[in-house]
Short mmCIF file of C-alpha atoms and ligand atoms in Angstrom, two decimals:
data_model
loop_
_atom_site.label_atom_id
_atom_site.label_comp_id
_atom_site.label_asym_id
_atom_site.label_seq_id
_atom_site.Cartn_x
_atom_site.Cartn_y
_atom_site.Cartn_z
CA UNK W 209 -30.14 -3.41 -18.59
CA UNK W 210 -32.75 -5.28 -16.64
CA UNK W 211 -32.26 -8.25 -15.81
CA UNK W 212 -34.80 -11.57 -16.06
CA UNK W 213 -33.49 -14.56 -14.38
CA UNK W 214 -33.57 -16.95 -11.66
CA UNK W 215 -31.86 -14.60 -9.17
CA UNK W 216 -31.81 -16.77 -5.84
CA UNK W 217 -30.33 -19.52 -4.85
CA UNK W 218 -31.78 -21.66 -2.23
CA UNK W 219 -28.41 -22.95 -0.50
CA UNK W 220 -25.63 -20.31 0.21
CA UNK W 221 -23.68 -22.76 2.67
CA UNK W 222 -21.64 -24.75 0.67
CA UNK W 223 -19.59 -21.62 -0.77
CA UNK W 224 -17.07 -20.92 1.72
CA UNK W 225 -16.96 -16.77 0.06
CA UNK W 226 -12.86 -14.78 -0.17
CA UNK W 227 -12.01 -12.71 2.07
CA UNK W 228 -15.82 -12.02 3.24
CA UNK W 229 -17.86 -11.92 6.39
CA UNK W 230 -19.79 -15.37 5.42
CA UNK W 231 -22.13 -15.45 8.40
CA UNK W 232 -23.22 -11.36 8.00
CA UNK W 233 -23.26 -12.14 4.19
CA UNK W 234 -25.10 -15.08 3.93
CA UNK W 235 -27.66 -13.22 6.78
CA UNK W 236 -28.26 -10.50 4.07
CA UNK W 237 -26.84 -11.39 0.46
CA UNK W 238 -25.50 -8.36 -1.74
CA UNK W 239 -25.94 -10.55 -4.98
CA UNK W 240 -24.65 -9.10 -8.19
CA UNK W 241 -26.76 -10.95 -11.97
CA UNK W 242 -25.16 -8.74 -15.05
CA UNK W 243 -22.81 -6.34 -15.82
CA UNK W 244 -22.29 -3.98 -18.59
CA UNK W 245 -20.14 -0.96 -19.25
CA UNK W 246 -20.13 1.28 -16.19
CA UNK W 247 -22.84 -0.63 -14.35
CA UNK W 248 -23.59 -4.09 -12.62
CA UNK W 249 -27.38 -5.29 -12.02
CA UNK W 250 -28.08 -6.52 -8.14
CA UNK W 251 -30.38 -9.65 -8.14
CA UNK W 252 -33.09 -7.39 -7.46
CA UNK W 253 -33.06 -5.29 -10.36
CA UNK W 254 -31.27 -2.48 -9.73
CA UNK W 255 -28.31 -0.49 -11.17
CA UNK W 256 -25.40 -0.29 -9.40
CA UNK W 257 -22.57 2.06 -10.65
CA UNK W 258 -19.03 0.22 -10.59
CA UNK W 259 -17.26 2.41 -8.53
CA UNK W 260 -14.46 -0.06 -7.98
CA UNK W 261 -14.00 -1.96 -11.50
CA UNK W 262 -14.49 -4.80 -10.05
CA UNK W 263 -11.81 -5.78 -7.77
CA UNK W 264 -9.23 -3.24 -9.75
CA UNK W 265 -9.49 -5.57 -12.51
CA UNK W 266 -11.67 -4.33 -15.11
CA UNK W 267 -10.15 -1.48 -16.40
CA UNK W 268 -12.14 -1.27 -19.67
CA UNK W 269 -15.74 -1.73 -18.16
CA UNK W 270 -17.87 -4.63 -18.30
CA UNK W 271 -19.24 -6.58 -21.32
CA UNK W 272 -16.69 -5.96 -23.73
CA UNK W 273 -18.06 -7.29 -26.95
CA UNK W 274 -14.02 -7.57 -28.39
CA UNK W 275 -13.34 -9.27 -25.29
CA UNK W 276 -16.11 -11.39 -25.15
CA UNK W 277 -15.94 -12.23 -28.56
CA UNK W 278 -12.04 -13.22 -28.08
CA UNK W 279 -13.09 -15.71 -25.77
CA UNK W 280 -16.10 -17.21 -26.94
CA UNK W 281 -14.11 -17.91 -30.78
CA UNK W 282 -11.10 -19.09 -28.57
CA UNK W 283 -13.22 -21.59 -26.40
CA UNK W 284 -14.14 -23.25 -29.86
CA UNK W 285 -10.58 -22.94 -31.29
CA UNK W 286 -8.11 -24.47 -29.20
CA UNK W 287 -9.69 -25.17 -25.66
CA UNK W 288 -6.21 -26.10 -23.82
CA UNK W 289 -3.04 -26.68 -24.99
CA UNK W 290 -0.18 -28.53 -22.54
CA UNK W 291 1.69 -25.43 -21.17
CA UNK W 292 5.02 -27.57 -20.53
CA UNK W 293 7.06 -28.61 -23.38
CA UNK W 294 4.41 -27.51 -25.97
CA UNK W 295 3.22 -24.05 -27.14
CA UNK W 296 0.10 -22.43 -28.48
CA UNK W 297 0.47 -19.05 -30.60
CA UNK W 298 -1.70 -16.65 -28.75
CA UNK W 299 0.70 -16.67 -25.79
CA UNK W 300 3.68 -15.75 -27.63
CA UNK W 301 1.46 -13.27 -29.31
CA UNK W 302 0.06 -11.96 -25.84
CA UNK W 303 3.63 -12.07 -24.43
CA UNK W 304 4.71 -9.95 -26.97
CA UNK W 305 1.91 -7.21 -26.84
CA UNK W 306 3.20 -7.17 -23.26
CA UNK W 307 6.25 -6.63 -23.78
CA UNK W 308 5.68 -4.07 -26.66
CA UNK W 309 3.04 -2.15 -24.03
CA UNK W 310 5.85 -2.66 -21.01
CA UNK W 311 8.18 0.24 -19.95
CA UNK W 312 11.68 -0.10 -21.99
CA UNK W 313 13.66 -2.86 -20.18
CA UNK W 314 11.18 -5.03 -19.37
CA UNK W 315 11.63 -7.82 -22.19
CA UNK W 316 10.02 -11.34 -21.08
CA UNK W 317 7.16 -12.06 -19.91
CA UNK W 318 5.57 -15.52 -17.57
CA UNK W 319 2.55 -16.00 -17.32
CA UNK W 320 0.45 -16.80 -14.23
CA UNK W 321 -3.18 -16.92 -12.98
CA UNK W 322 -3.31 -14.44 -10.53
CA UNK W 323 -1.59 -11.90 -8.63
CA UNK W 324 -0.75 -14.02 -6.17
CA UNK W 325 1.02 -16.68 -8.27
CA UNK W 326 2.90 -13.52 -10.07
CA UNK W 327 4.35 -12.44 -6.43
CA UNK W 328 5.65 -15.93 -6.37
CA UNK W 329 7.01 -16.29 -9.27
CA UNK W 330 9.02 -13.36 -8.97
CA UNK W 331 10.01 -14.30 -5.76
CA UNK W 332 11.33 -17.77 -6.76
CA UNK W 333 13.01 -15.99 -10.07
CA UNK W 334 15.09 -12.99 -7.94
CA UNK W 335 16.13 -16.09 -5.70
CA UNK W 336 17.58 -18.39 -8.74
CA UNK W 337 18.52 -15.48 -10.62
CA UNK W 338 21.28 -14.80 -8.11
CA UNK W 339 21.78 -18.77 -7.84
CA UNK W 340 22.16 -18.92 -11.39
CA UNK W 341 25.00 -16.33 -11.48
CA UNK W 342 27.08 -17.89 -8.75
CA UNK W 343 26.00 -15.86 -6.12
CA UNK W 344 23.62 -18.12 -3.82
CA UNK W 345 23.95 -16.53 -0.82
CA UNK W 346 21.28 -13.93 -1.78
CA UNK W 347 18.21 -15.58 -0.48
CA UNK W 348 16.75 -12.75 1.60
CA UNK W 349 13.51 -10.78 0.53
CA UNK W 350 12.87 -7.93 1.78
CA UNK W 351 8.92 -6.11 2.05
CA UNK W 352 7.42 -3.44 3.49
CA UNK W 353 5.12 -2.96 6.30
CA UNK W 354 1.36 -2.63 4.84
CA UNK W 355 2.54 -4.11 1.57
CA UNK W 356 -0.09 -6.56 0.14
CA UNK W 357 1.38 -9.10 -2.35
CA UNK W 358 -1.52 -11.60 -2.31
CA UNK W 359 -1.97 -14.73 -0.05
CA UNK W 360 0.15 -17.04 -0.79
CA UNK W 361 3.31 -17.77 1.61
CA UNK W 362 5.71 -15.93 0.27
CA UNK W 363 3.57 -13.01 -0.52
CA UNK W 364 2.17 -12.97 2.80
CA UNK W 365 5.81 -13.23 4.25
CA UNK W 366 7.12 -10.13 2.24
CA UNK W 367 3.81 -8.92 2.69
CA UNK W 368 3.06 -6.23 5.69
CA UNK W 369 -0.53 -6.54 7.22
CA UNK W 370 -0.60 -7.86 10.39
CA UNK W 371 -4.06 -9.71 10.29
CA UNK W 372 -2.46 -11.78 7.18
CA UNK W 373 0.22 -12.92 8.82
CA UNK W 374 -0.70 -13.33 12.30
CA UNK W 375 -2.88 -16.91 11.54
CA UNK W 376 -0.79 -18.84 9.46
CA UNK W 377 2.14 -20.09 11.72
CA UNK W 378 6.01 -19.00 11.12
CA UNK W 379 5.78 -18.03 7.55
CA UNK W 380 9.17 -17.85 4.85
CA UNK W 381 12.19 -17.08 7.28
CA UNK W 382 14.80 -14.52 6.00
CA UNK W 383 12.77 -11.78 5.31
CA UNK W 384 12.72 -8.59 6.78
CA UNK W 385 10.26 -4.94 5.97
CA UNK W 386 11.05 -1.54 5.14
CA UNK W 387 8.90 1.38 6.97
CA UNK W 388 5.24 2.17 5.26
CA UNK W 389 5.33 5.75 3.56
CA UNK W 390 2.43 6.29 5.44
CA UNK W 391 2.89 10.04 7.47
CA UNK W 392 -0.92 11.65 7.73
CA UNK W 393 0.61 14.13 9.98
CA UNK W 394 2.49 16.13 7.46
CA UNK W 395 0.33 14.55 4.49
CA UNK W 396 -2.88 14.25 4.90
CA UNK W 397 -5.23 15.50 1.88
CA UNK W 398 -2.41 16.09 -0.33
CA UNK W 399 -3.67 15.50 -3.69
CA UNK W 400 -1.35 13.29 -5.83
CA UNK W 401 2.12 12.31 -4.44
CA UNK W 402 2.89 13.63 -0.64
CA UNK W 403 6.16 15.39 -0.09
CA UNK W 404 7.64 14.20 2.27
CA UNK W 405 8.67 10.74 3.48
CA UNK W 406 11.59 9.91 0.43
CA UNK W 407 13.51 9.76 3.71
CA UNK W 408 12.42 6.24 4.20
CA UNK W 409 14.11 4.72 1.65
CA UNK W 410 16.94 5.32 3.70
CA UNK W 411 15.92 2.82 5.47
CA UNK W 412 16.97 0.13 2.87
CA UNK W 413 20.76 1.18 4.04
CA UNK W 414 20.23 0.31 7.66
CA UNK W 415 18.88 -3.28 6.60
CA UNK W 416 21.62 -3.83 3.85
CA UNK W 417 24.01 -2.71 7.35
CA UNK W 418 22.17 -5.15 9.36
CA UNK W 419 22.34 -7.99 7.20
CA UNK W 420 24.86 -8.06 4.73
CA UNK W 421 23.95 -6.87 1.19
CA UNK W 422 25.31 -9.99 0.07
CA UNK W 423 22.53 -12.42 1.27
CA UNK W 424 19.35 -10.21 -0.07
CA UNK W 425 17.84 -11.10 -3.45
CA UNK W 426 15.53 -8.67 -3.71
CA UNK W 427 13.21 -5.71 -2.76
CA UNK W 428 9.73 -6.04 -3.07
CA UNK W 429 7.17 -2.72 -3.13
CA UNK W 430 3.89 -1.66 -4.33
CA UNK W 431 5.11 2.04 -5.94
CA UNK W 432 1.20 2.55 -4.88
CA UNK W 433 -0.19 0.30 -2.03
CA UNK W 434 -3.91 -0.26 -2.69
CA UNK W 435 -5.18 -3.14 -0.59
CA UNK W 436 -3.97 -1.11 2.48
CA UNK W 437 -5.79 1.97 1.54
CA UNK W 438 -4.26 3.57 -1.38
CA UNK W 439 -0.85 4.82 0.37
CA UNK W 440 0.77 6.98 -2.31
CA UNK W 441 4.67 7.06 -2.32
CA UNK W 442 6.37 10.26 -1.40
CA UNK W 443 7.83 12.49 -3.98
CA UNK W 444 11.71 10.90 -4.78
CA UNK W 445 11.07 7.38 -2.41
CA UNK W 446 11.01 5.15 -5.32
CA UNK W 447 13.97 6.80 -6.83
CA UNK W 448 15.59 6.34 -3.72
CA UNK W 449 14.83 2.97 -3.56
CA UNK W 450 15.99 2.19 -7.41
CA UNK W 451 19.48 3.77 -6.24
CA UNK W 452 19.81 2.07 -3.35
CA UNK W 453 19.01 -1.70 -4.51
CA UNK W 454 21.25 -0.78 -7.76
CA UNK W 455 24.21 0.07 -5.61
CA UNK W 456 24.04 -3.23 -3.77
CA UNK W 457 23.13 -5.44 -6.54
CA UNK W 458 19.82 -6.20 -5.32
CA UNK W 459 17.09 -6.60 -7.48
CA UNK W 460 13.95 -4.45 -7.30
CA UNK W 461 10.60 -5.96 -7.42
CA UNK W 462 7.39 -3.66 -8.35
CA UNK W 463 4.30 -5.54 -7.53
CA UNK W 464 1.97 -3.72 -10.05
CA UNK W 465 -1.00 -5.67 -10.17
CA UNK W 466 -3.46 -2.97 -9.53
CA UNK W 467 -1.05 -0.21 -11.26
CA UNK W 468 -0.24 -2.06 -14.18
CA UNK W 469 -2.50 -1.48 -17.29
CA UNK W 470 -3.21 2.16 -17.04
CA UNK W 471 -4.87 2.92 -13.41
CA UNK W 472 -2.25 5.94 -13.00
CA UNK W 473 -2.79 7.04 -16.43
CA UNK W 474 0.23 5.23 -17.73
CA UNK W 475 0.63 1.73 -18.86
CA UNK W 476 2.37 1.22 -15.42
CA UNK W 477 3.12 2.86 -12.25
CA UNK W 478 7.20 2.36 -13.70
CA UNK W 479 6.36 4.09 -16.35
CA UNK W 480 4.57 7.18 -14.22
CA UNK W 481 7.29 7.28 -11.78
CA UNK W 482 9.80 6.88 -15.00
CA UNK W 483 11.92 4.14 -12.49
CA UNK W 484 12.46 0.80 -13.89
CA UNK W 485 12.50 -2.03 -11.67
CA UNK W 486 14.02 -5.88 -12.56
CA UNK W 487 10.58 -7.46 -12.73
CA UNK W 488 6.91 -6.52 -12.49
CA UNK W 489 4.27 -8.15 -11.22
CA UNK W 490 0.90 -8.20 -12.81
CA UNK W 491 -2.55 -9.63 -12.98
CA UNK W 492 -6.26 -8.42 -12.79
CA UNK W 493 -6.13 -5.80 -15.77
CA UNK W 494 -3.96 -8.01 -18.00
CA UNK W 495 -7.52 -10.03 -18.95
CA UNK W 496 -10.04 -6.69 -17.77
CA UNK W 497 -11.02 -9.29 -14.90
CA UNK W 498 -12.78 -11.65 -17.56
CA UNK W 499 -10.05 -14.88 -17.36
CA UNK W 500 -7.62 -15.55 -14.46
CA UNK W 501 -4.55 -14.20 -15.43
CA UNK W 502 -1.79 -12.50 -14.33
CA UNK W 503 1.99 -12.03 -15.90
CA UNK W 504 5.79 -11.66 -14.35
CA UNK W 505 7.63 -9.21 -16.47
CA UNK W 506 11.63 -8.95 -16.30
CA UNK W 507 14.29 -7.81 -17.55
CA UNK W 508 17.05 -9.46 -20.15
CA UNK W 509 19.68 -9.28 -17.74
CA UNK W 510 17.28 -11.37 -15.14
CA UNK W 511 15.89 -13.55 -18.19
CA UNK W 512 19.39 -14.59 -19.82
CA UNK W 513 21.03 -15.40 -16.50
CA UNK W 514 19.12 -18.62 -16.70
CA UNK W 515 19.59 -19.26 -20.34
CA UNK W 516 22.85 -21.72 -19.67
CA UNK W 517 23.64 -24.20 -19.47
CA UNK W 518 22.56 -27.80 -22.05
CA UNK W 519 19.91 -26.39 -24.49
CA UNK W 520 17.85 -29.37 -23.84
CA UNK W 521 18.11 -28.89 -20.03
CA UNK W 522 14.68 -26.76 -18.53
CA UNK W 523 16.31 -23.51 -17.76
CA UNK W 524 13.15 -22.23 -14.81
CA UNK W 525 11.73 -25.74 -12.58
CA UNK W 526 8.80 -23.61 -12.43
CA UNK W 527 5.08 -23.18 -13.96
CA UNK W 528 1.48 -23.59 -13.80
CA UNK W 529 -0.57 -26.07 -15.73
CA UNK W 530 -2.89 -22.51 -16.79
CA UNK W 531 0.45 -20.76 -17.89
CA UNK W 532 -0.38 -18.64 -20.76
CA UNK W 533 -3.67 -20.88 -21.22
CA UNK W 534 -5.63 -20.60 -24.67
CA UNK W 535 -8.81 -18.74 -23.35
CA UNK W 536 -6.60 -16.56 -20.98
CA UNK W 537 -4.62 -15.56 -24.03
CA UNK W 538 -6.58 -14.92 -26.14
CA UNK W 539 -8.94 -12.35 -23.59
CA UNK W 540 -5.53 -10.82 -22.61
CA UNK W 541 -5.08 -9.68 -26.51
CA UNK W 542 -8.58 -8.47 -27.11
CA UNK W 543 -7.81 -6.75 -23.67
CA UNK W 544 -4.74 -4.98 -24.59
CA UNK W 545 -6.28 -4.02 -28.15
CA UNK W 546 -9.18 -2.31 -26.61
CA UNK W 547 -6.55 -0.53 -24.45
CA UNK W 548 -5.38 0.80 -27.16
CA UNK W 549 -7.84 1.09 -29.67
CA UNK W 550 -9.82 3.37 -27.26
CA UNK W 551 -6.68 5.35 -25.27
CA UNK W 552 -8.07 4.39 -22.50
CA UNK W 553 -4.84 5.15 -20.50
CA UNK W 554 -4.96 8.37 -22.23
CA UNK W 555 -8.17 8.79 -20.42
CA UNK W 556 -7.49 7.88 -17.37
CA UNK W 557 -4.57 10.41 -16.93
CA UNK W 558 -6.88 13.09 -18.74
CA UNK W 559 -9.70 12.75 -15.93
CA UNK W 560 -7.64 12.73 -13.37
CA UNK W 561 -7.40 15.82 -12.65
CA UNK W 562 -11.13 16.21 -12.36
CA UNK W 563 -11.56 12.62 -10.21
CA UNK W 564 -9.00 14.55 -8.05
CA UNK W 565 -11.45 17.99 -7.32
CA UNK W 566 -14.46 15.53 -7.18
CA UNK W 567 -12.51 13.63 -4.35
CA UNK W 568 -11.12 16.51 -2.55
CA UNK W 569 -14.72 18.25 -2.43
CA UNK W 570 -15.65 15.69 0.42
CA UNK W 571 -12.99 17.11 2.68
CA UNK W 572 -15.27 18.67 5.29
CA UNK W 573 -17.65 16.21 5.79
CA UNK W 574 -18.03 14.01 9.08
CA UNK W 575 -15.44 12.04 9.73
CA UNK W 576 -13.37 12.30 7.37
CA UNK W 577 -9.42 12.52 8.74
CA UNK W 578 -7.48 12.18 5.23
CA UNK W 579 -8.01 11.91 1.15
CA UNK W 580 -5.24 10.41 -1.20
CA UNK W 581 -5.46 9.99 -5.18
CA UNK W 582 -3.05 9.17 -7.69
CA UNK W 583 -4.68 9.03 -11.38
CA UNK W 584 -8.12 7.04 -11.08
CA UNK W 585 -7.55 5.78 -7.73
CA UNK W 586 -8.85 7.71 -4.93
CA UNK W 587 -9.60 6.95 -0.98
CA UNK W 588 -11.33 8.80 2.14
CA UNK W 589 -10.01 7.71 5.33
CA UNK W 590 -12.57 8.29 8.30
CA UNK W 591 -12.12 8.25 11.95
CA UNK W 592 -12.83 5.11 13.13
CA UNK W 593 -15.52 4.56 15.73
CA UNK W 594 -14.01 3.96 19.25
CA UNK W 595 -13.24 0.12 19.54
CA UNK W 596 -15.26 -0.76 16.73
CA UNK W 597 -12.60 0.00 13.98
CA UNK W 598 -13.77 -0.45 10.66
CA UNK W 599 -16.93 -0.28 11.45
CA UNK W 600 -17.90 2.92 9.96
CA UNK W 601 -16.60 2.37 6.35
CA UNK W 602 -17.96 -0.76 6.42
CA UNK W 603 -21.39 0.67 7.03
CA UNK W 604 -20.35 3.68 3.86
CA UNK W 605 -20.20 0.66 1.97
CA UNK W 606 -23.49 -0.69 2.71
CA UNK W 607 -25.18 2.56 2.30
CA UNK W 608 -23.83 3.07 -0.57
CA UNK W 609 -24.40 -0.06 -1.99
CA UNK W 610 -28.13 0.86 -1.26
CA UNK W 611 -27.96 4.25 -2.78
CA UNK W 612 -26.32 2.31 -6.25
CA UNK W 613 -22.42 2.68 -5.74
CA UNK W 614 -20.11 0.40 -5.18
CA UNK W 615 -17.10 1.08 -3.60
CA UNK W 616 -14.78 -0.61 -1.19
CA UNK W 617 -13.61 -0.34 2.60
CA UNK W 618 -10.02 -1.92 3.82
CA UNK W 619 -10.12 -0.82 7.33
CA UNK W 620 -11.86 2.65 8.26
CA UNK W 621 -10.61 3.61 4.10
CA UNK W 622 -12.99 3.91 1.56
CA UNK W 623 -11.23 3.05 -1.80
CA UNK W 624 -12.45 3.35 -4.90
CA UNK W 625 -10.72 2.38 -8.76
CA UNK W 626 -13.60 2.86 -11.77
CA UNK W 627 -13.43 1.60 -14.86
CA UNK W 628 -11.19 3.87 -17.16
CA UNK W 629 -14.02 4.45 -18.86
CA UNK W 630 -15.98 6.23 -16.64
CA UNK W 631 -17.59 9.25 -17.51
CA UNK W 632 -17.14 12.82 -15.97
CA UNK W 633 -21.43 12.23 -15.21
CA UNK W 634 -20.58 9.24 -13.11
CA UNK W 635 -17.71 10.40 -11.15
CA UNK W 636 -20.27 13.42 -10.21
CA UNK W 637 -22.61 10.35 -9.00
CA UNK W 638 -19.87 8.37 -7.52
CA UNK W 639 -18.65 11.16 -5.14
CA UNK W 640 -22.48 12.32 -4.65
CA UNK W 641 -23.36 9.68 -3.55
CA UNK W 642 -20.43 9.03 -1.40
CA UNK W 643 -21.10 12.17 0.21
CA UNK W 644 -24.60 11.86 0.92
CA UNK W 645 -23.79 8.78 2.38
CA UNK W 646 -21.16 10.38 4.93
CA UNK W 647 -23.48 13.21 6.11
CA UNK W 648 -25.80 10.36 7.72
CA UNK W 649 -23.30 7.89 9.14
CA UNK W 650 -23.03 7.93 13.05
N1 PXG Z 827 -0.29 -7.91 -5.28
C1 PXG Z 827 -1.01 -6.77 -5.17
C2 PXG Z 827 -0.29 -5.45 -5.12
C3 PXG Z 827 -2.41 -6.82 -5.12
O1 PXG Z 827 -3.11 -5.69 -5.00
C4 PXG Z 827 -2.26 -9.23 -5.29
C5 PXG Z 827 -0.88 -9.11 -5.35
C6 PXG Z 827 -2.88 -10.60 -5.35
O2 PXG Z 827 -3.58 -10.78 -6.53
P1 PXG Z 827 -4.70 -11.94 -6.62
O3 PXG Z 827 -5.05 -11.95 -8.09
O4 PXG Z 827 -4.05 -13.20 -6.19
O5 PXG Z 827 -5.84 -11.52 -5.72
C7 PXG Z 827 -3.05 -8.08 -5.19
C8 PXG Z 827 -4.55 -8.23 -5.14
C9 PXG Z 827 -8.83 -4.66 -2.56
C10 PXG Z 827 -8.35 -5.93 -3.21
O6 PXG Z 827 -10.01 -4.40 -2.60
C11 PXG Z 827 -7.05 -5.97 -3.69
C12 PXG Z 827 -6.57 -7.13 -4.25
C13 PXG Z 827 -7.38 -8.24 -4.37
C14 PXG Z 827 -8.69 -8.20 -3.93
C15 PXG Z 827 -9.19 -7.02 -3.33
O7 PXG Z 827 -8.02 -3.90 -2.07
N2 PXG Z 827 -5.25 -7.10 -4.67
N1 PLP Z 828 -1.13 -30.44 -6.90
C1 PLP Z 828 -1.06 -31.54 -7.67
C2 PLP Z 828 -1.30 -32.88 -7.04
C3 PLP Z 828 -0.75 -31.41 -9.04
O1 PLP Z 828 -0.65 -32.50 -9.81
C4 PLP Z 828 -0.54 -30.10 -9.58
C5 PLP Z 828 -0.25 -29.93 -11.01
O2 PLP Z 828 -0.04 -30.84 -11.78
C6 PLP Z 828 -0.62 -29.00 -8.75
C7 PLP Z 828 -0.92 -29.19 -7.41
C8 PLP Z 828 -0.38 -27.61 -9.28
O3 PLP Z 828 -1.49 -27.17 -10.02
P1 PLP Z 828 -1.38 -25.90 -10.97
O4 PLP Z 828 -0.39 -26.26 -12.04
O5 PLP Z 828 -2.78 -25.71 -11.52
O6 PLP Z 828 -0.93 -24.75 -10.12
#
């Protein structure tokens, strides 16, 4: 669609951008203007193919007209409603479609606004959940090393990358990381889930030795890591891990907010894997990226631990003034609905078997040391160059940018997580382009 607007603003310094290199940005802006379906338009009037939906968020493509519409009645409906004390019907309605889309087990559902907020919560809730069964000494949380749980303190204290943690003083105390499942010696370019490695949930035994299974609340994992460059788990580790927290009575925490709402092919990774944690964490798909949302899902047993006590008495001393908001609501429903109305997670597990060939085909090409996919997620590790690390991806990104895909870099990885509804044509251009791209990096 081209696009006729005022494209460029005279003052970038005020905006202080995520996560970005402001200075080399704001040198050379990559400005995005419209988005629809597969594609956003760049200020300058070209087509970029969405290569990454988003930021893993917007699983059913861009410029939804259901979702859009959802939001746009919803604004002139009911524009807030109190979230404390008071209700609103579309989040009991959204809750529910949750629930009804969740793997068996999972029966409530909190709402958040973002990822970050859901790590949090289900932090806080694994803590009083033992509190609120008499058993307070389990205040311990244990991560795992290149987990990513978003940026708040507790996620980046369960959370594993170094460069996270490392500025922002002394962090939660009492938590403690399992191994990464990260072993490119004996798996590099598998395609789908590695063999080996299950060993390291072992490793949950040696921490419940060293401190007492008694004072840890709960386990927190990714069952696929994406922010550290899509680290698939090894055939049997998360089974291993279920067993293992079960037999201590510690609860298990799967932080799905890229997995959740179909990436794998599944409604969630829990459901792939067929393991069942306590509580899920979700965000970005929940709304297809369109209003900040994101959703804790647990279990009854979690849930009616807290519901004791004097009925007029507030069970959880926790919430967000956005909780299940009106507008967030209402996109999540028209989100879910399109879900379903066009399989989409039907989809997604159908093409992945063709994303996966597509992927692997760039195996022999310069510097690339190791591939890894798991349903529409797929990422290209290359060498990095010599004390410049990242580097090199960094500049894949740029080229490819140029060349009208847009992908992602975390490190020297390339990662990439379309739309669902990408078509078999653009996953040809995707990795085209990709390639043509790696043949003339230095
Ligand atoms: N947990 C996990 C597993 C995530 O991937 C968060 C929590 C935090 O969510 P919020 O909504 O607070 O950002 C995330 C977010 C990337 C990338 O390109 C990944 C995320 C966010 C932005 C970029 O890898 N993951
Ligand atoms: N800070 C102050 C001073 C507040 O009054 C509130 C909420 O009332 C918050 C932070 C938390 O904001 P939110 O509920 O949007 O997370």
């Amino acid at each position: 669609m081209a696009y006729s607007g005022s494209t460029a603003p005279n003052d970038l310094s005020a905006f202080w951008m995520p996560f970005t290199a402001n200075r080399q940005f704001k040198s050379k802006p990559r400005m995005l203007v419209a988005a629809e379906g597969m594609h956003y338009t760049t200020a300058d009037g070209r087509q970029v193919l969405d290569g990454t939906a988003g930021l893993w968020c917007c699983n059913a493509g861009h410029k939804r007209s259901k979702i859009s519409e959802a939001v746009k009645a919803q604004v002139d409906e009911l524009d807030y409603a109190p979230a404390f004390q008071m209700g609103h019907p579309k989040a009991f309605e959204l809750a529910s479609k949750v629930r009804d889309m969740a793997p068996k087990g999972m029966e409530h559902v909190f709402f958040t606004n973002s990822g970050s907020e859901s790590v949090e919560t289900a932090l806080k809730l694994a803590i009083a959940y033992h509190k609120a069964r008499g058993d307070a000494g389990r205040t311990r949380l244990i991560g795992r090393e290149r987990g990513y749980h978003g940026v708040n303190f507790g996620g980046i204290s369960v959370g594993g990358i170094v460069n996270n943690r490392k500025h922002f003083g002394t962090l939660l105390t009492g938590v403690d990381h399992l191994p990464h499942t990260h072993l490119p010696e004996q798996n590099a370019f598998t395609r789908g889930e590695p063999e080996h490695g299950a060993y390291l949930a072992d490793e949950l035994e040696d921490i419940v030795a060293l401190h007492g299974a008694e004072t840890i609340a709960a386990v927190i994992v990714e069952p696929v890591a994406g922010s550290t460059g899509v680290l698939i788990p090894p055939k049997g580790y998360l089974q291993k891990l279920r067993e293992i927290t079960k037999k201590h009575g510690i609860l298990l925490i799967f932080d799905e907010v890229i997995t959740g709402f179909g990436r794998l092919g599944a409604p969630f990774a829990a459901d792939y894997f067929g393991v069942t944690p306590d509580l899920i964490t979700t965000a970005k798909g929940l709304t297809n990226g369109v209003i900040p949302m994101g959703a804790v899902l647990t279990s009854s047993e979690v849930h009616d631990a807290f519901m004791n006590g004097p009925e007029n008495m507030i069970e959880l001393f926790h919430g967000y003034t956005y909780s299940g908001s009106p507008i967030a609501a209402a996109c999540g429903i028209a989100t879910l609905d399109t879900y379903r109305e066009e399989g989409l997670f039907e989809r997604a597990a159908e093409l992945s078997s063709y994303w996966q060939e597509g992927l692997h085909a760039l195996k022999d090409l310069p510097h690339v040391i190791d591939i890894r996919n798991l349903g529409l997620i797929g990422a290209v590790e290359l060498e990095s160059i010599p004390g410049k690390p990242t580097a090199r991806a960094f500049q894949a990104f740029l080229d490819a940018y140029e060349k009208g895909v847009l992908i992602r870099t975390t490190g020297d990885i390339i990662a990439m997580s379309p739309p669902l509804i990408i078509e078999k044509s653009h996953i040809d251009q995707l990795f085209g382009t990709l390639a043509d791209v790696l043949k003339s990096l230095d």
